[in-house]
PDB file of N, CA and C in Angstrom:
ATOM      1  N   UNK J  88      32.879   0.128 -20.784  1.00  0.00           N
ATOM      2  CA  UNK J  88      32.372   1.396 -20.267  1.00  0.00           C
ATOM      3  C   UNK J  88      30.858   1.267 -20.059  1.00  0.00           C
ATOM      4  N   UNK J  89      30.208   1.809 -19.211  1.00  0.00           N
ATOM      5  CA  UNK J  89      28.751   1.164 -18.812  1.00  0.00           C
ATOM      6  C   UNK J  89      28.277   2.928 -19.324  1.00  0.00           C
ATOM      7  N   UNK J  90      26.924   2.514 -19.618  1.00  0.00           N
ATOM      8  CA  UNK J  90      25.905   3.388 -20.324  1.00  0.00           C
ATOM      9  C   UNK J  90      25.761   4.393 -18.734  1.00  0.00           C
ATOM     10  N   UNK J  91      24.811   5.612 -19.350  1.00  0.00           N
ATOM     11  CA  UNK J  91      24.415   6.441 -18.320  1.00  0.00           C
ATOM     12  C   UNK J  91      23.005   5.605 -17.278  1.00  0.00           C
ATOM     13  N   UNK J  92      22.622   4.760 -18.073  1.00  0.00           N
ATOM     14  CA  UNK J  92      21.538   3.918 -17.450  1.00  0.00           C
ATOM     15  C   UNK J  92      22.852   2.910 -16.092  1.00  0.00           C
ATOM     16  N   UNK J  93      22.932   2.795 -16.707  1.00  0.00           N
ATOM     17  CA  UNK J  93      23.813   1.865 -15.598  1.00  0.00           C
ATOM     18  C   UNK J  93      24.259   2.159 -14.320  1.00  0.00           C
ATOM     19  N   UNK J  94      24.833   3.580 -14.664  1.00  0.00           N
ATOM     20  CA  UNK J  94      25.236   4.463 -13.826  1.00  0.00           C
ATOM     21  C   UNK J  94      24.421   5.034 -12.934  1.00  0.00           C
ATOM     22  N   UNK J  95      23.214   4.794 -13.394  1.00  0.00           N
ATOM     23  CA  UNK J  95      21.797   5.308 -12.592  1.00  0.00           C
ATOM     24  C   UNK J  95      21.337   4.257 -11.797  1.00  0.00           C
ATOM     25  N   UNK J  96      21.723   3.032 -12.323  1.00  0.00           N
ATOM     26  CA  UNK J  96      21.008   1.374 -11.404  1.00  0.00           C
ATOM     27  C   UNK J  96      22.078   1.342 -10.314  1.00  0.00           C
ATOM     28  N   UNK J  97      23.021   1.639 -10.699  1.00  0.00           N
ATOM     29  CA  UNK J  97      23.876   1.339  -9.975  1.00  0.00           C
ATOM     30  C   UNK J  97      24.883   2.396  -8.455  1.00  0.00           C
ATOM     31  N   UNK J  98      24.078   3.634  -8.710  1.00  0.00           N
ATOM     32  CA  UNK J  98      23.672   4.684  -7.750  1.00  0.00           C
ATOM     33  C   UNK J  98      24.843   5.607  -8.088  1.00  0.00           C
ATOM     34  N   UNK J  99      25.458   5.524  -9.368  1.00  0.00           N
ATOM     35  CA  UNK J  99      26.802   6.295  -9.455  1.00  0.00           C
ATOM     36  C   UNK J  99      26.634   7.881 -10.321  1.00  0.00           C
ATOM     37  N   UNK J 100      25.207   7.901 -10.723  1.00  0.00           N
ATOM     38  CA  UNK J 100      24.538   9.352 -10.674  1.00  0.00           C
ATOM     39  C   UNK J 100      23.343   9.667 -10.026  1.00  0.00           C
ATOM     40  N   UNK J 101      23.066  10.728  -9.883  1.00  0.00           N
ATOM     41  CA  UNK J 101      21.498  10.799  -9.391  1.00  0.00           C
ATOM     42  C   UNK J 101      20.442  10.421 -10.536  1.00  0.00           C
ATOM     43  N   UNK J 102      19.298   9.976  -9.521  1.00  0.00           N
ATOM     44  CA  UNK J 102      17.889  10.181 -10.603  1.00  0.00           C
ATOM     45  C   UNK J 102      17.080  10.413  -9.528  1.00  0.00           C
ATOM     46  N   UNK J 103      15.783  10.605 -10.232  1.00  0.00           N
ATOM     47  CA  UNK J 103      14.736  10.915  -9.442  1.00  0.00           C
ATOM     48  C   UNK J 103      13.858   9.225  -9.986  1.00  0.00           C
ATOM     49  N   UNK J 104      13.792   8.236  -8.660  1.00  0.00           N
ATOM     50  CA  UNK J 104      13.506   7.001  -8.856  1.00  0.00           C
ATOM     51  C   UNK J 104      12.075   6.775  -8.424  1.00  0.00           C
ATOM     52  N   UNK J 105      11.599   6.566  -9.344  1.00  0.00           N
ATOM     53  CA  UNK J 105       9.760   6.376  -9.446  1.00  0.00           C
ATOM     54  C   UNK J 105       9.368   4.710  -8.674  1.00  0.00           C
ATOM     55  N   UNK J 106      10.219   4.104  -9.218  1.00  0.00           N
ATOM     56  CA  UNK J 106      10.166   2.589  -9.201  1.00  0.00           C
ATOM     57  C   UNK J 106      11.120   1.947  -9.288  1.00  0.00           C
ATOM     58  N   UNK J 107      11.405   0.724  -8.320  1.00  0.00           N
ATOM     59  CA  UNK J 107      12.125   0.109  -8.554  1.00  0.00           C
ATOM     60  C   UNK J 107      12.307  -1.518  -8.315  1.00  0.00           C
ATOM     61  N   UNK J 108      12.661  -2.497  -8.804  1.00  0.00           N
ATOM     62  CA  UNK J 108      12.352  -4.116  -8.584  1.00  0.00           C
ATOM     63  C   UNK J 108      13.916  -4.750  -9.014  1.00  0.00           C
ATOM     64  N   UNK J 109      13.676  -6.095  -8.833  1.00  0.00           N
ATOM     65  CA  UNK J 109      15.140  -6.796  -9.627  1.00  0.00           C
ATOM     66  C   UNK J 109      15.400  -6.891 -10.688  1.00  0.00           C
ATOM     67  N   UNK J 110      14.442  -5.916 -11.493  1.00  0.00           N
ATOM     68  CA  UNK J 110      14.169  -6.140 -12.739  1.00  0.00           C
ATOM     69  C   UNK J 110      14.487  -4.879 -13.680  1.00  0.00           C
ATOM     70  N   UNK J 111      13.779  -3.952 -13.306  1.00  0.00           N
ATOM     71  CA  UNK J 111      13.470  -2.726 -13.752  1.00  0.00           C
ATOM     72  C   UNK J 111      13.486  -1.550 -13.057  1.00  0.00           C
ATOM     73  N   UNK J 112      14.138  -0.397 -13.838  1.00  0.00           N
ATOM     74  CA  UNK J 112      13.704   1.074 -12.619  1.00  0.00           C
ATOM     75  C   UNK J 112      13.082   1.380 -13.306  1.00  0.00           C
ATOM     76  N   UNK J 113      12.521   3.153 -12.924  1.00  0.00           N
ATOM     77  CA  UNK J 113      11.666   3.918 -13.602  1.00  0.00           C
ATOM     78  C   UNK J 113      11.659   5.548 -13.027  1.00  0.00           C
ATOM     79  N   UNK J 114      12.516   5.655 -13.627  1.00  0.00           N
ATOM     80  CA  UNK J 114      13.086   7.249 -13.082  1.00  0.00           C
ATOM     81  C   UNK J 114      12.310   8.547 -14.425  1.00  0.00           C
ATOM     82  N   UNK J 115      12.254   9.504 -13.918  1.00  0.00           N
ATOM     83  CA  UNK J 115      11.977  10.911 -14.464  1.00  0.00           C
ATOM     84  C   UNK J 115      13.189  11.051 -15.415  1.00  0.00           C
ATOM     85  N   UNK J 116      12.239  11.492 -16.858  1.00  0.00           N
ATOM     86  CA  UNK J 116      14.111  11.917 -17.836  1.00  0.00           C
ATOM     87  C   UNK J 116      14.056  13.318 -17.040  1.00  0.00           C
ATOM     88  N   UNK J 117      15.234  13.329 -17.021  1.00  0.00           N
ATOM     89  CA  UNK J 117      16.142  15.039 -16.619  1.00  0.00           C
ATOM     90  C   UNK J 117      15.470  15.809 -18.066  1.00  0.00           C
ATOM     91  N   UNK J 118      15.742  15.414 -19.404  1.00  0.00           N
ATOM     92  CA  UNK J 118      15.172  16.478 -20.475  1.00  0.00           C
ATOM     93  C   UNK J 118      13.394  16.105 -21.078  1.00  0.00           C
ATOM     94  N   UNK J 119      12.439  16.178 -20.300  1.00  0.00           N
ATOM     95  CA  UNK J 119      11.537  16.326 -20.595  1.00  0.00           C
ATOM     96  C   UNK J 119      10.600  16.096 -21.831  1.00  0.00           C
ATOM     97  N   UNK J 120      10.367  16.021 -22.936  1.00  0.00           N
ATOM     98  CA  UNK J 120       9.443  15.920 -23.985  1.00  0.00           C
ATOM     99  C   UNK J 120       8.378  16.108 -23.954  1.00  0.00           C
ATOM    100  N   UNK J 121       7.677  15.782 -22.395  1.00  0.00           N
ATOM    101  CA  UNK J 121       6.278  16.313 -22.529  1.00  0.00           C
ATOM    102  C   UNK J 121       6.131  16.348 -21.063  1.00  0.00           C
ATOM    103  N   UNK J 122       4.983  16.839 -20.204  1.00  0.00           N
ATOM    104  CA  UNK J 122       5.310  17.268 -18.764  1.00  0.00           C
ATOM    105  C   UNK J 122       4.993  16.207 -18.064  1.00  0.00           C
ATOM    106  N   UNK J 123       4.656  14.784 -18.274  1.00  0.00           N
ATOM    107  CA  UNK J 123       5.096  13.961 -17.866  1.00  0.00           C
ATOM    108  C   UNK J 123       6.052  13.241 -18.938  1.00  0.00           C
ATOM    109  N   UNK J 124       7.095  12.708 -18.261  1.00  0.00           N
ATOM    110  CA  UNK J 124       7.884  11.412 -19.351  1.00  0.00           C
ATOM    111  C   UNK J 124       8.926  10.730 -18.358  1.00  0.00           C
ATOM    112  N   UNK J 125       8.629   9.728 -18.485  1.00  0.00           N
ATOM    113  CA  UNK J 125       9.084   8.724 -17.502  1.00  0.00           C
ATOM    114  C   UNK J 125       9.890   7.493 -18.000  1.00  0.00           C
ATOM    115  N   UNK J 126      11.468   7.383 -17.707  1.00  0.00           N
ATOM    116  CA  UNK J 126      11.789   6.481 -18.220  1.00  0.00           C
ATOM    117  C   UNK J 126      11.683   4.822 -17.752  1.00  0.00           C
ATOM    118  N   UNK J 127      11.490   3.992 -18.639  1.00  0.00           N
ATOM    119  CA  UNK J 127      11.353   2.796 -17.763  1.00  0.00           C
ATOM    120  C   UNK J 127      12.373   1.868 -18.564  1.00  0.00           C
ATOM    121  N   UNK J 128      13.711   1.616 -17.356  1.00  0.00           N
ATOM    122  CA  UNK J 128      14.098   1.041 -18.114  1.00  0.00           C
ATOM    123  C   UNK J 128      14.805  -0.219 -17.146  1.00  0.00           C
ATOM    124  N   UNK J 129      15.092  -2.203 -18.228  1.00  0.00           N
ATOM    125  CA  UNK J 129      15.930  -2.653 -17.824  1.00  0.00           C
ATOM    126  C   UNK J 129      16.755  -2.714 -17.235  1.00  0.00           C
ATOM    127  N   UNK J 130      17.089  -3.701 -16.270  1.00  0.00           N
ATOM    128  CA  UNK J 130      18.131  -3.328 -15.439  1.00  0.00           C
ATOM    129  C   UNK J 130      19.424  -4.383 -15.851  1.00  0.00           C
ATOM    130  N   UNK J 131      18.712  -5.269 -16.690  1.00  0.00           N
ATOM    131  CA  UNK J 131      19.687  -6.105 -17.781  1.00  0.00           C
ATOM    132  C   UNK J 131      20.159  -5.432 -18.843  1.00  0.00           C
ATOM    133  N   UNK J 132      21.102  -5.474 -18.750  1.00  0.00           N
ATOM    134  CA  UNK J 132      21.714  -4.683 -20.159  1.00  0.00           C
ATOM    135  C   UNK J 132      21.574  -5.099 -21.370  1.00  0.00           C
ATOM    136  N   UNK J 133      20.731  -4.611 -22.099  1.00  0.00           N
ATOM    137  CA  UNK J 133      20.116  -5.312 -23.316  1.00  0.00           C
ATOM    138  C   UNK J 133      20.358  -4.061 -24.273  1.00  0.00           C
ATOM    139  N   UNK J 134      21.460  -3.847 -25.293  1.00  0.00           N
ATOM    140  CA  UNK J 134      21.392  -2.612 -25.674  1.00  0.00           C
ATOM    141  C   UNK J 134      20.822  -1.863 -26.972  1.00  0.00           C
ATOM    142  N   UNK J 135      19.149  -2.727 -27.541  1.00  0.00           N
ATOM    143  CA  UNK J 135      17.920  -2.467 -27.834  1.00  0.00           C
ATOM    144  C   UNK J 135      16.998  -3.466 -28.028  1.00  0.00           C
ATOM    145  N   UNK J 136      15.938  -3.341 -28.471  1.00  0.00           N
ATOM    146  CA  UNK J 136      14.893  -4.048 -28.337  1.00  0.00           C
ATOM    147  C   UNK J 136      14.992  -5.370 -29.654  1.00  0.00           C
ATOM    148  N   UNK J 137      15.764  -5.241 -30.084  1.00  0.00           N
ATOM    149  CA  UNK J 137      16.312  -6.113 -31.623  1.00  0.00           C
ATOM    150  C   UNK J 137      17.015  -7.144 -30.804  1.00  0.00           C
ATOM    151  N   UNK J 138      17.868  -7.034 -29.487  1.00  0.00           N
ATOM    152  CA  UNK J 138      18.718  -7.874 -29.215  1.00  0.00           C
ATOM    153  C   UNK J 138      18.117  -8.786 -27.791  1.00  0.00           C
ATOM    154  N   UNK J 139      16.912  -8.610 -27.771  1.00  0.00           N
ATOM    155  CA  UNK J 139      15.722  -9.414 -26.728  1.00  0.00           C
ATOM    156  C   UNK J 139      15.565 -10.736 -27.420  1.00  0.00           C
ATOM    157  N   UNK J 140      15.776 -11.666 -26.257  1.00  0.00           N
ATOM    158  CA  UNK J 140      15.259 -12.909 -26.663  1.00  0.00           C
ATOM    159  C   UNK J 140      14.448 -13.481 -25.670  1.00  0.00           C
ATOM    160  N   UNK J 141      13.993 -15.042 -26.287  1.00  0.00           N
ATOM    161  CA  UNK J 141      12.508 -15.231 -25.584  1.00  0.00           C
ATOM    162  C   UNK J 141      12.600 -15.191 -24.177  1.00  0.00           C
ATOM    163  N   UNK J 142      13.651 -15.451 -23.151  1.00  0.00           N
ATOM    164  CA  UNK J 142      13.727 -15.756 -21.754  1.00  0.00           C
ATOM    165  C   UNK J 142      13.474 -14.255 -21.481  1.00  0.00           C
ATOM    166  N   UNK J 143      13.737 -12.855 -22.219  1.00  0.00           N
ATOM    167  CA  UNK J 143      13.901 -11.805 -21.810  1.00  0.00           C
ATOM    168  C   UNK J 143      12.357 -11.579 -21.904  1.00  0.00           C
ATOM    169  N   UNK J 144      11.174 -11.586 -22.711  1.00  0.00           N
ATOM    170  CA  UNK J 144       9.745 -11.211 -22.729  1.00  0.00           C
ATOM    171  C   UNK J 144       9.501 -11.120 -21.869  1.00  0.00           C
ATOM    172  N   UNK J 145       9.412 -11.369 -20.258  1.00  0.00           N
ATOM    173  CA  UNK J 145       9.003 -11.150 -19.104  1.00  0.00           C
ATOM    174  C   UNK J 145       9.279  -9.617 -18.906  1.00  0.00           C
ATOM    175  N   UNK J 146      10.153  -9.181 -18.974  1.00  0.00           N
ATOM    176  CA  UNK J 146      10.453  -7.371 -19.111  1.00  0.00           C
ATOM    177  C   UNK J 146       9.426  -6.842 -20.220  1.00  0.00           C
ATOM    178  N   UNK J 147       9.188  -7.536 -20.769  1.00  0.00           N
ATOM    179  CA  UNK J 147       8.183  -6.438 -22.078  1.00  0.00           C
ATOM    180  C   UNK J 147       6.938  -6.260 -21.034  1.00  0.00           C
ATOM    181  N   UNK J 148       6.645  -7.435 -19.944  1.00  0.00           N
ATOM    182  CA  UNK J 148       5.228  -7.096 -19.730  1.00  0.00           C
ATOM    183  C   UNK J 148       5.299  -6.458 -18.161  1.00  0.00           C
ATOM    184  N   UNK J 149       6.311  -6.432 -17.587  1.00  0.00           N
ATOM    185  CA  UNK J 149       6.773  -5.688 -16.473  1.00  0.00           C
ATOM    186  C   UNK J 149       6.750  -4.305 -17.073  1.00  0.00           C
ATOM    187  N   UNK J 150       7.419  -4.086 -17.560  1.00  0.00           N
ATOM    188  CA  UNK J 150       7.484  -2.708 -18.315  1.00  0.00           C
ATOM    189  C   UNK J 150       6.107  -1.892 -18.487  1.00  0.00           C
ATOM    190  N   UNK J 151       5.016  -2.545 -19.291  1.00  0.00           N
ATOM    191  CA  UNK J 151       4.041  -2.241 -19.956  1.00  0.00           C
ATOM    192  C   UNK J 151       2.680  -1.692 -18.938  1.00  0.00           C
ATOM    193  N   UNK J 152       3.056  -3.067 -17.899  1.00  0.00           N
ATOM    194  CA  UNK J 152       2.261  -3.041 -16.589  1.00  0.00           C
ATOM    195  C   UNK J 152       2.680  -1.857 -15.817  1.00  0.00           C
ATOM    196  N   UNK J 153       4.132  -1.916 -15.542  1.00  0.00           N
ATOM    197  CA  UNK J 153       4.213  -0.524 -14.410  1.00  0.00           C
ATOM    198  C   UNK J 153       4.140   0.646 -15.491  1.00  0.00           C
ATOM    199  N   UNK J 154       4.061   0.707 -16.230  1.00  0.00           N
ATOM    200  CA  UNK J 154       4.174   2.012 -17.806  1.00  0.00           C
ATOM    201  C   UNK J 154       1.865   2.719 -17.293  1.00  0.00           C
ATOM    202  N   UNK J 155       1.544   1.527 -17.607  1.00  0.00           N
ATOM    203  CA  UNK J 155       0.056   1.948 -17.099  1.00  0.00           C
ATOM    204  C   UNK J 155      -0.238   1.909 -15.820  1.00  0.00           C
ATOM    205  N   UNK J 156       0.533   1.521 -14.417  1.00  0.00           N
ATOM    206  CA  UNK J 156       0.281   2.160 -13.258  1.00  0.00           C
ATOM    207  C   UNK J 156       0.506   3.836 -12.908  1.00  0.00           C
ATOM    208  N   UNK J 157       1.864   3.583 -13.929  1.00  0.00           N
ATOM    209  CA  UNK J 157       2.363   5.248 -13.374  1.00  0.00           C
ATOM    210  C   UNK J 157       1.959   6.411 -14.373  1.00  0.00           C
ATOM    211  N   UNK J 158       1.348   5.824 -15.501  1.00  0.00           N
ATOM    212  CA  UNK J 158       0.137   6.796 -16.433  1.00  0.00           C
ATOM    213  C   UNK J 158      -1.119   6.692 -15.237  1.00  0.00           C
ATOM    214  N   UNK J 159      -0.999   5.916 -14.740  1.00  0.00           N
ATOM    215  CA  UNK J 159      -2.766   6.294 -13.620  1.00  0.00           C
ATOM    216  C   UNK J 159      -2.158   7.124 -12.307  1.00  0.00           C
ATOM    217  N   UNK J 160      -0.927   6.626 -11.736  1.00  0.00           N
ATOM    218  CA  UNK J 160      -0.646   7.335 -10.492  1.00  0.00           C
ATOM    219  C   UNK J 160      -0.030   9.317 -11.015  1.00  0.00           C
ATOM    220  N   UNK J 161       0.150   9.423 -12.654  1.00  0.00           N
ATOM    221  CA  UNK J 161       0.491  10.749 -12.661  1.00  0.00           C
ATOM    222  C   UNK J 161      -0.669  11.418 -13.554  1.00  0.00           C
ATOM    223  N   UNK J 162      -1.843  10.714 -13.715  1.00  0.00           N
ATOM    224  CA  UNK J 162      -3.043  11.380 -14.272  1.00  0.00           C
ATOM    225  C   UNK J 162      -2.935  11.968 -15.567  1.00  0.00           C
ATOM    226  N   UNK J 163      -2.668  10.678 -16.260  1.00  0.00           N
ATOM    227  CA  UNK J 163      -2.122  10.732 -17.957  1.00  0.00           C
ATOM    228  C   UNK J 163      -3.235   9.256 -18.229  1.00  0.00           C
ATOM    229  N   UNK J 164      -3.937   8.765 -17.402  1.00  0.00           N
ATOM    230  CA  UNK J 164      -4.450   7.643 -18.278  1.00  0.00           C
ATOM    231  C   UNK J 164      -5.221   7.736 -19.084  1.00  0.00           C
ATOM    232  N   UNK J 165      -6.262   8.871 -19.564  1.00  0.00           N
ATOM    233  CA  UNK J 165      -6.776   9.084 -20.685  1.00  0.00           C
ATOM    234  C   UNK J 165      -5.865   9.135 -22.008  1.00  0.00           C
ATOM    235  N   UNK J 166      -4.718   9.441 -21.939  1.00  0.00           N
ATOM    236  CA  UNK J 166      -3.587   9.648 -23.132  1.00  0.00           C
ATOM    237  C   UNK J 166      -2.490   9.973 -23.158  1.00  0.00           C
ATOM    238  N   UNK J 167      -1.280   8.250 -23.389  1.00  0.00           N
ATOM    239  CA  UNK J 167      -0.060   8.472 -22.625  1.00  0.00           C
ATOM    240  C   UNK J 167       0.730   7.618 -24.190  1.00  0.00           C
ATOM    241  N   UNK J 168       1.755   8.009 -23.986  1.00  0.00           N
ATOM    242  CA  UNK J 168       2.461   7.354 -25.223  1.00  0.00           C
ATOM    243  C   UNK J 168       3.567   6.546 -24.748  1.00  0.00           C
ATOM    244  N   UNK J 169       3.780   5.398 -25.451  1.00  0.00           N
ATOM    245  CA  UNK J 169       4.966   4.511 -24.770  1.00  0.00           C
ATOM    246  C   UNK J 169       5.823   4.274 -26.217  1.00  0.00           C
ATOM    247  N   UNK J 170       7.076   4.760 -25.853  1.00  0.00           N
ATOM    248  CA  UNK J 170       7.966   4.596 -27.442  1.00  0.00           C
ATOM    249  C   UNK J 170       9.311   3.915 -26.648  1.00  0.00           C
ATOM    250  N   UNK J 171      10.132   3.242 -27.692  1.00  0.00           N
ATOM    251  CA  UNK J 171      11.206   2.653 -27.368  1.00  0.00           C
ATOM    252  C   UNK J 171      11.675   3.031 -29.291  1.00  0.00           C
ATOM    253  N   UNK J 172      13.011   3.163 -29.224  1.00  0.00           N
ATOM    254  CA  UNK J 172      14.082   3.722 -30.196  1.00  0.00           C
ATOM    255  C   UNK J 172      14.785   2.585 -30.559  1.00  0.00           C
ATOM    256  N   UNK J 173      15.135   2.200 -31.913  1.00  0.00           N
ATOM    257  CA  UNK J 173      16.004   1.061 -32.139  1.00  0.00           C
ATOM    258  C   UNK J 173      17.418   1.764 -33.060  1.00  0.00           C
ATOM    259  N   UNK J 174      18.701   1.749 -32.545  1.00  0.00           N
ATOM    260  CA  UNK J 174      19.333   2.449 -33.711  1.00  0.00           C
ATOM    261  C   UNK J 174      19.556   3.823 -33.469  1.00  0.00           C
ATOM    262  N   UNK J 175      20.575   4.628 -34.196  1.00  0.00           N
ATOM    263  CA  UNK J 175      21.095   5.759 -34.025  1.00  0.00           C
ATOM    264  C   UNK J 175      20.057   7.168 -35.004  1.00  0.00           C
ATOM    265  N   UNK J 176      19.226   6.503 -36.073  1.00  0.00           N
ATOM    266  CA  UNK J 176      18.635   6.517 -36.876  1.00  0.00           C
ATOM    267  C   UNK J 176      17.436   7.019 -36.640  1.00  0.00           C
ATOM    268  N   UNK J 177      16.793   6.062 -35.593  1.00  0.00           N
ATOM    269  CA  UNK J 177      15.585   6.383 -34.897  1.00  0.00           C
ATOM    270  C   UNK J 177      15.774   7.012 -33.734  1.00  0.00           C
ATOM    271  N   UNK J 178      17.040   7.688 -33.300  1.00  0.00           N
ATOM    272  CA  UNK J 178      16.757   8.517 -32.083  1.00  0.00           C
ATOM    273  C   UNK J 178      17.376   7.787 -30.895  1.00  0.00           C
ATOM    274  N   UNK J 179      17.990   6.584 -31.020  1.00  0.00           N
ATOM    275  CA  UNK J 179      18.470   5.953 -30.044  1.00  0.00           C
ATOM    276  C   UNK J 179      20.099   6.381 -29.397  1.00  0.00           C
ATOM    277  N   UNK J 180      19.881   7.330 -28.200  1.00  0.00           N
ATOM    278  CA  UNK J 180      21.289   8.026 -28.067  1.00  0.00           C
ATOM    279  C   UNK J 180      22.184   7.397 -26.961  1.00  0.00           C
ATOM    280  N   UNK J 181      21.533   6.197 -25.736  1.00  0.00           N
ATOM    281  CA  UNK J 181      21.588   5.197 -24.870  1.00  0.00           C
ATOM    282  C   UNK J 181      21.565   4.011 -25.161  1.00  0.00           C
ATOM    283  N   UNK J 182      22.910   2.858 -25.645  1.00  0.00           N
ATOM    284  CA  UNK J 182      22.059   1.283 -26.030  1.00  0.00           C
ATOM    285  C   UNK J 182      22.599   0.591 -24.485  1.00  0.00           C
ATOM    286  N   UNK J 183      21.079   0.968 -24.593  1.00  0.00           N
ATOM    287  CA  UNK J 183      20.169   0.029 -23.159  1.00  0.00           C
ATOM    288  C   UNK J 183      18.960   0.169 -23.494  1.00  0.00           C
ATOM    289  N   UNK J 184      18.052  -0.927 -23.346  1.00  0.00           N
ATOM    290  CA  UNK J 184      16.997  -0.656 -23.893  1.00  0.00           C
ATOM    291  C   UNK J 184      15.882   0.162 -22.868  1.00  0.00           C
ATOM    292  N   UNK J 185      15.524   0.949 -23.060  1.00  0.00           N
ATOM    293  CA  UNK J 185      14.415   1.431 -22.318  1.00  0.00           C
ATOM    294  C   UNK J 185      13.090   1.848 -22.856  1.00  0.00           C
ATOM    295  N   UNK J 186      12.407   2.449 -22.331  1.00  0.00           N
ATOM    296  CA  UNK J 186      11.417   2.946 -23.400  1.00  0.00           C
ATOM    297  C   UNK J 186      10.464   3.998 -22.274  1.00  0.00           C
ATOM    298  N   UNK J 187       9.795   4.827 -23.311  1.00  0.00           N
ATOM    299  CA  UNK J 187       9.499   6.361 -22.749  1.00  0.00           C
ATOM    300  C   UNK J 187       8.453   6.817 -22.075  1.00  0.00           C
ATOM    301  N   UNK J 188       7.563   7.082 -21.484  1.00  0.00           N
ATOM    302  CA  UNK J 188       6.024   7.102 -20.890  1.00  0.00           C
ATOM    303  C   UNK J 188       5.785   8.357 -20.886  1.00  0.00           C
ATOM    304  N   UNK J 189       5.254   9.192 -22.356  1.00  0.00           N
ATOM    305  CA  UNK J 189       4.712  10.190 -22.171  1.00  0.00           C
ATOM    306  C   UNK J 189       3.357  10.742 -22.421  1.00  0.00           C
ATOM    307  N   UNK J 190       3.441  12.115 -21.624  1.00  0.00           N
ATOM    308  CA  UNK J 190       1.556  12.247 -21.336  1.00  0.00           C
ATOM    309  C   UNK J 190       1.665  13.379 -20.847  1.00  0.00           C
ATOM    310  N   UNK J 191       0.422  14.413 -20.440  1.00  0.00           N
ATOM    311  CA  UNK J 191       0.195  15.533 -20.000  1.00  0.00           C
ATOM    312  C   UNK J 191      -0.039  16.429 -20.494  1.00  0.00           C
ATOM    313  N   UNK J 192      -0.079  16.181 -22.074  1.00  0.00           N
ATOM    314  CA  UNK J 192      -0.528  17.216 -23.183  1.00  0.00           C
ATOM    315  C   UNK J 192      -0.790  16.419 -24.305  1.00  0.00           C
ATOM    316  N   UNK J 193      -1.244  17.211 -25.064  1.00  0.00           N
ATOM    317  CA  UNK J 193      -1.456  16.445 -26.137  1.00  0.00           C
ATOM    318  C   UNK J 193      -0.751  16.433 -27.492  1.00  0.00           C
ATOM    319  N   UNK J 194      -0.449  15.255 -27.346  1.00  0.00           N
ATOM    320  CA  UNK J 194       0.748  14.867 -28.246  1.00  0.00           C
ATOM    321  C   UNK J 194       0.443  14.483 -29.497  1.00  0.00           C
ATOM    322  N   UNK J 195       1.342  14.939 -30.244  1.00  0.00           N
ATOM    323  CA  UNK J 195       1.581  15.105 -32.051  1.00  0.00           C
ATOM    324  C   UNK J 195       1.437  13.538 -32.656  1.00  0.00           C
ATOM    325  N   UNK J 196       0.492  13.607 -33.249  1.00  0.00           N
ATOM    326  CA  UNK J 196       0.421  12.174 -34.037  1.00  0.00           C
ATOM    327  C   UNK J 196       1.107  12.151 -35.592  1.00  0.00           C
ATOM    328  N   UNK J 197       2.069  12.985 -35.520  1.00  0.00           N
ATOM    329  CA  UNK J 197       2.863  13.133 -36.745  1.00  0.00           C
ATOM    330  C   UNK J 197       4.481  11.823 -36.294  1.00  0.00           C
ATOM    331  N   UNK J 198       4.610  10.733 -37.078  1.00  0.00           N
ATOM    332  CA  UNK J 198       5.650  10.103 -36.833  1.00  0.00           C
ATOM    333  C   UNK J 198       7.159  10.266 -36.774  1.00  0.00           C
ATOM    334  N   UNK J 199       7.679  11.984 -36.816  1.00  0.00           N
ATOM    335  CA  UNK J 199       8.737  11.946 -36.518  1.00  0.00           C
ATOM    336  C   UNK J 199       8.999  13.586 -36.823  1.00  0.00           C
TER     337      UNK J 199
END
């Protein structure tokens, strides 16, 4: 059964698509957290960041790179947060790995 991410790479729901390569998309979450939040995620099915190995590190810095273009193209680069979830534990409700780009207010430095 393929994740809701999948279903999104693969055009079998809508998203609203920010970015896209052979690598990675980067769509708008539908539920918000902060008034920008942007998901960026794998297009390899990797289903968290525990199960990355070394050939895969090229996505950590694809990721990171378009994560600080689109904090500058949505006027969050003074203060943007990038989180990724490992586990059911930490909030992880999708195993695919993605991770979060949020900004536009100012966000809680309390860890959970």
């Amino acid at each position: 059964m393929s994740t809701i991410f999948e279903q999104i790479i693969e055009r079998k729901l809508p998203s609203e698509v920010l970015f896209e390569d052979e690598d990675i998309i980067c769509i708008h979450d539908k539920f918000p957290q902060a008034p920008v939040h942007i998901l960026l995620i794998t297009k390899k099915v990797i289903p968290s960041i525990d199960k990355l190995t070394k050939e895969d590190a090229y996505l950590l810095t694809k990721i990171f790179v378009k994560a600080k273009e689109l904090a500058l193209e949505h006027k969050i680069e003074d203060g943007y947060r990038i989180l990724t979830n490992h586990g059911s534990s930490a909030g992880q409700t999708v195993p695919h790995l993605h991770f979060h780009l949020l900004g536009g207010k100012v966000l809680s430095s309390k860890g959970g």
